[in-house]
Amino acid sequence: MTTESIAAGGDPRRLLSDIRSLAHQVRLDQRMTWVALLVLGVVTLVGIPFDWLGMTVHCHPDTSCEFARRGVLFYWPPALLLAYTAIAVCYVRAARSRGLGARALPYAIAGAATTVVFTAAWVAAALYFPHHPLPHQPLPYWWLLLDRLVSPWGMIGIALVVLARIERNVGLRLFTLAYLAPVLLVLPTNEGWGLAGWGLQARFAAPQVVSGALLLLGAAGFFRAARRRQR
Amino acid sequence: MTATIGTPDPGPGHPVTGLDEVVHQRARLGILTIAHEAHRVEFGYLRTHLELTAGNLSKHLSVLETAGLIEIQKGYEGRRGRTWITLTAAGATALADEIARLKQLIARVETTN
């Protein structure tokens, strides 16, 4: 595109089309979607032993059990804050090396906000339920959905929605929907899930393995797409 | 004013009359677009993606800087000199106005046709 070849009065349609394609190219060059998904996937999988070892279980003679997931409460808030910081730093460094500014700050703020929401909800539940009766069983579906949403795995999805919007990334938007659908509607991250005979810790680990695996699969997919685009 | 869009005798209020000569130039429009999207952009990125020579790009940057539409910061990263371009508030407004006028112009041409 030289000055001579672009007379000031170009076709307005072509000018607008050029503007859009330049803006799109910049957005593509700023993205590090696979890094965000990789970090969150690793954080999810690393969190499983913390949940497993930090869980206190008290079973009564009538076979009912009470449990407290202290590991989740102690591991996830600092882990998520560190993860979002690491992702923001990676975005800024990568964009800078390509000669661009980055749009990571809103995502880091959204990540920190979702971490605060999750922590506040879990601390409130940990303080409330030991001294108050549990709600009537079975719990309404909206309650289960809300409970799954304020879990770390649900909050990761919310932060990904924000990232997809900031990046105007249709692929990430679709991936986030594909991630949130099982996390909110299928995977019982707040009840446990598994085969008969599995211990309580294993039943809680299973949904987290699926959630972490989904994030890592997404990271692999976005990494391949980024590599293909660079060629 | 460089109103050479190809429409006959634009009357008062026609979108062409509002086109800003500084902005309505494909390379300069490209610089503003990239700087707007990227928040800040390095000289080398602009040169590569707008396919301009260094001298040509410098001239366009100078025009935009003089008009107060961009800010230019020169510095070093290690031993390597780097020039960063940031859009000013006036630059963002000028870009938005230009895009709006281009859209009006397209709409006007389509209505005429």
Coordinates of C-alpha atoms in Angstrom, one line a residue, chain A:
Chain A
M1 CA 0.0 0.0 0.0
T2 CA 2.0 3.0 -1.2
T3 CA 0.8 6.6 -1.1
E4 CA 0.8 6.7 -4.9
S5 CA -1.4 3.7 -5.2
I6 CA -4.0 5.0 -2.8
A7 CA -5.5 8.1 -4.1
A8 CA -7.2 10.1 -1.4
G9 CA -10.6 9.6 -2.9
G10 CA -10.7 5.8 -2.9
D11 CA -13.9 3.8 -3.1
P12 CA -15.5 4.3 0.3
R13 CA -16.6 0.7 0.4
R14 CA -13.0 -0.4 -0.2
L15 CA -11.7 2.0 2.4
L16 CA -14.2 0.7 5.0
S17 CA -13.3 -2.9 4.0
D18 CA -9.6 -2.1 4.4
I19 CA -10.3 -0.5 7.8
R20 CA -12.1 -3.6 9.0
S21 CA -9.5 -6.0 7.8
L22 CA -6.7 -4.0 9.4
A23 CA -8.6 -3.9 12.7
H24 CA -9.3 -7.7 12.5
Q25 CA -5.6 -8.3 11.8
V26 CA -4.6 -6.3 14.9
R27 CA -7.0 -8.3 17.0
L28 CA -5.6 -11.6 15.7
D29 CA -2.1 -10.4 16.5
Q30 CA -3.0 -9.4 20.0
R31 CA -4.6 -12.8 20.9
M32 CA -3.0 -15.4 23.1
T33 CA -6.2 -17.4 23.7
W34 CA -4.4 -20.7 24.0
V35 CA -2.2 -19.4 26.8
A36 CA -5.2 -18.3 28.8
L37 CA -6.8 -21.7 28.4
L38 CA -3.6 -23.6 29.1
V39 CA -3.0 -21.7 32.3
L40 CA -6.6 -22.1 33.5
G41 CA -6.5 -25.8 32.5
V42 CA -3.3 -26.4 34.5
V43 CA -4.6 -24.5 37.5
T44 CA -7.8 -26.6 37.4
L45 CA -5.9 -29.9 37.3
V46 CA -3.4 -28.8 40.0
G47 CA -6.3 -27.9 42.2
I48 CA -7.6 -31.5 42.3
P49 CA -5.1 -32.8 45.0
F50 CA -5.7 -29.7 47.1
D51 CA -9.5 -30.4 47.1
W52 CA -8.8 -34.1 47.7
L53 CA -6.4 -33.7 50.6
G54 CA -8.2 -30.6 52.1
M55 CA -11.6 -32.2 52.2
T56 CA -12.9 -33.1 55.7
V57 CA -15.6 -35.8 55.7
H58 CA -17.6 -36.9 58.8
C59 CA -19.9 -39.9 58.1
H60 CA -22.8 -40.7 60.5
P61 CA -24.1 -44.1 61.5
D62 CA -27.1 -43.6 59.2
T63 CA -24.6 -43.5 56.2
S64 CA -25.2 -39.8 55.6
C65 CA -22.0 -37.8 55.4
E66 CA -21.0 -34.1 56.1
F67 CA -18.1 -32.7 54.2
A68 CA -16.2 -29.4 54.0
R69 CA -14.0 -28.6 50.9
R70 CA -11.4 -26.5 52.7
G71 CA -8.9 -27.2 50.0
V72 CA -11.0 -25.4 47.4
L73 CA -11.3 -22.4 49.6
F74 CA -7.6 -22.2 50.4
Y75 CA -6.3 -23.1 46.9
W76 CA -8.5 -21.4 44.4
P77 CA -8.5 -17.7 45.4
P78 CA -4.7 -17.3 45.3
A79 CA -4.4 -19.7 42.3
L80 CA -6.9 -17.8 40.2
L81 CA -5.4 -14.4 41.1
L82 CA -1.9 -15.7 40.1
A83 CA -3.4 -17.3 37.0
Y84 CA -5.0 -14.1 35.8
T85 CA -1.9 -12.1 36.6
A86 CA 0.2 -14.6 34.6
I87 CA -2.2 -14.5 31.6
A88 CA -2.2 -10.7 31.6
V89 CA 1.6 -10.6 31.7
C90 CA 1.8 -13.1 28.8
Y91 CA -0.7 -11.0 26.8
V92 CA 1.2 -7.8 27.3
R93 CA 4.6 -9.3 26.6
A94 CA 3.4 -11.1 23.4
A95 CA 1.6 -8.1 22.1
R96 CA 4.6 -5.9 22.9
S97 CA 7.0 -8.2 21.1
R98 CA 4.7 -8.0 18.0
G99 CA 4.7 -4.2 18.2
L100 CA 1.3 -3.7 19.7
G101 CA -0.4 -2.7 22.9
A102 CA -2.6 -5.3 24.7
R103 CA -6.2 -5.5 25.9
A104 CA -5.5 -7.7 28.9
L105 CA -6.4 -5.3 31.7
P106 CA -10.2 -5.7 31.5
Y107 CA -9.8 -9.4 31.4
A108 CA -7.5 -9.4 34.5
I109 CA -10.0 -7.2 36.3
A110 CA -12.9 -9.5 35.3
G111 CA -10.8 -12.5 36.5
A112 CA -10.1 -10.7 39.9
A113 CA -13.8 -9.8 40.2
T114 CA -15.0 -13.3 39.6
T115 CA -12.4 -14.6 42.1
V116 CA -13.8 -12.2 44.7
V117 CA -17.4 -13.3 44.0
F118 CA -16.5 -17.0 44.3
T119 CA -14.5 -16.5 47.5
A120 CA -17.2 -14.4 49.1
A121 CA -19.9 -17.0 48.2
W122 CA -17.9 -19.9 49.5
V123 CA -16.8 -18.1 52.7
A124 CA -20.5 -17.1 53.3
A125 CA -21.6 -20.7 52.8
A126 CA -18.8 -22.1 55.1
L127 CA -19.9 -19.6 57.8
Y128 CA -23.6 -20.1 57.4
F129 CA -24.3 -23.8 56.9
P130 CA -22.5 -25.2 60.0
H131 CA -25.0 -23.3 62.2
H132 CA -28.1 -23.4 60.1
P133 CA -30.2 -26.3 58.7
L134 CA -29.6 -27.3 55.1
P135 CA -32.3 -26.3 52.6
H136 CA -35.0 -28.9 51.9
Q137 CA -33.9 -31.7 49.5
P138 CA -34.1 -32.0 46.6
L139 CA -32.7 -28.5 46.0
P140 CA -34.4 -26.5 43.3
Y141 CA -32.6 -26.6 39.9
W142 CA -31.8 -22.8 39.9
W143 CA -30.0 -23.3 43.2
L144 CA -27.8 -26.0 41.8
L145 CA -27.1 -23.8 38.7
L146 CA -26.2 -20.8 40.9
D147 CA -24.0 -23.0 43.1
R148 CA -22.2 -24.3 40.0
L149 CA -21.8 -20.8 38.6
V150 CA -20.1 -19.4 41.7
S151 CA -17.7 -22.3 41.8
P152 CA -14.2 -21.7 40.5
W153 CA -15.0 -23.7 37.4
G154 CA -18.1 -21.6 36.6
M155 CA -16.2 -18.4 37.3
I156 CA -13.5 -19.4 34.8
G157 CA -16.3 -19.6 32.2
I158 CA -17.6 -16.2 33.1
A159 CA -14.0 -14.7 32.8
L160 CA -13.7 -16.4 29.4
V161 CA -17.0 -14.8 28.3
V162 CA -15.4 -11.4 29.1
L163 CA -12.2 -12.3 27.3
A164 CA -14.1 -13.4 24.2
R165 CA -16.0 -10.1 24.2
I166 CA -12.8 -8.0 24.6
E167 CA -11.1 -9.9 21.8
R168 CA -14.3 -10.0 19.7
N169 CA -13.3 -13.7 19.4
V170 CA -16.1 -15.7 17.9
G171 CA -14.1 -19.0 18.3
L172 CA -13.5 -18.4 22.0
R173 CA -17.2 -17.4 22.4
L174 CA -18.3 -20.7 21.0
F175 CA -15.7 -22.6 23.0
T176 CA -16.8 -20.9 26.2
L177 CA -20.4 -21.9 25.5
A178 CA -19.2 -25.5 24.9
Y179 CA -17.3 -25.3 28.2
L180 CA -20.0 -23.7 30.3
A181 CA -22.8 -26.0 29.1
P182 CA -21.3 -29.1 30.7
V183 CA -19.9 -27.2 33.7
L184 CA -23.3 -25.6 34.5
L185 CA -25.8 -28.1 33.2
V186 CA -24.1 -31.5 33.3
L187 CA -21.1 -31.8 35.6
P188 CA -22.1 -32.0 39.3
T189 CA -19.0 -30.1 40.5
N190 CA -20.9 -29.3 43.7
E191 CA -22.3 -32.8 44.4
G192 CA -19.7 -35.2 43.1
W193 CA -19.9 -37.6 40.3
G194 CA -18.5 -41.1 39.6
L195 CA -19.1 -44.8 39.8
A196 CA -20.5 -46.7 42.7
G197 CA -17.8 -47.4 45.3
W198 CA -15.8 -44.3 44.6
G199 CA -14.9 -42.3 47.7
L200 CA -16.3 -38.8 48.2
Q201 CA -12.9 -37.3 47.2
A202 CA -12.8 -39.2 43.9
R203 CA -16.4 -38.3 43.2
F204 CA -15.5 -34.6 43.5
A205 CA -12.3 -35.0 41.5
A206 CA -14.1 -36.5 38.4
P207 CA -15.9 -33.3 37.3
Q208 CA -12.7 -31.3 37.8
V209 CA -10.8 -33.7 35.6
V210 CA -13.3 -33.2 32.8
S211 CA -13.3 -29.4 33.3
G212 CA -9.5 -29.2 33.2
A213 CA -9.4 -31.5 30.2
L214 CA -11.9 -29.4 28.3
L215 CA -9.7 -26.3 29.0
L216 CA -6.5 -28.1 27.9
L217 CA -8.3 -29.4 24.7
G218 CA -9.4 -25.8 24.0
A219 CA -5.8 -24.6 24.5
A220 CA -4.5 -27.2 22.1
G221 CA -7.1 -26.2 19.5
F222 CA -6.5 -22.5 19.7
F223 CA -2.7 -23.1 19.6
R224 CA -3.0 -25.1 16.4
A225 CA -5.2 -22.5 14.9
A226 CA -2.7 -19.7 15.8
R227 CA 0.2 -21.7 14.3
R228 CA -1.7 -22.4 11.1
R229 CA -2.5 -18.7 10.8
Q230 CA 1.2 -17.7 11.2
R231 CA 2.3 -20.0 8.4

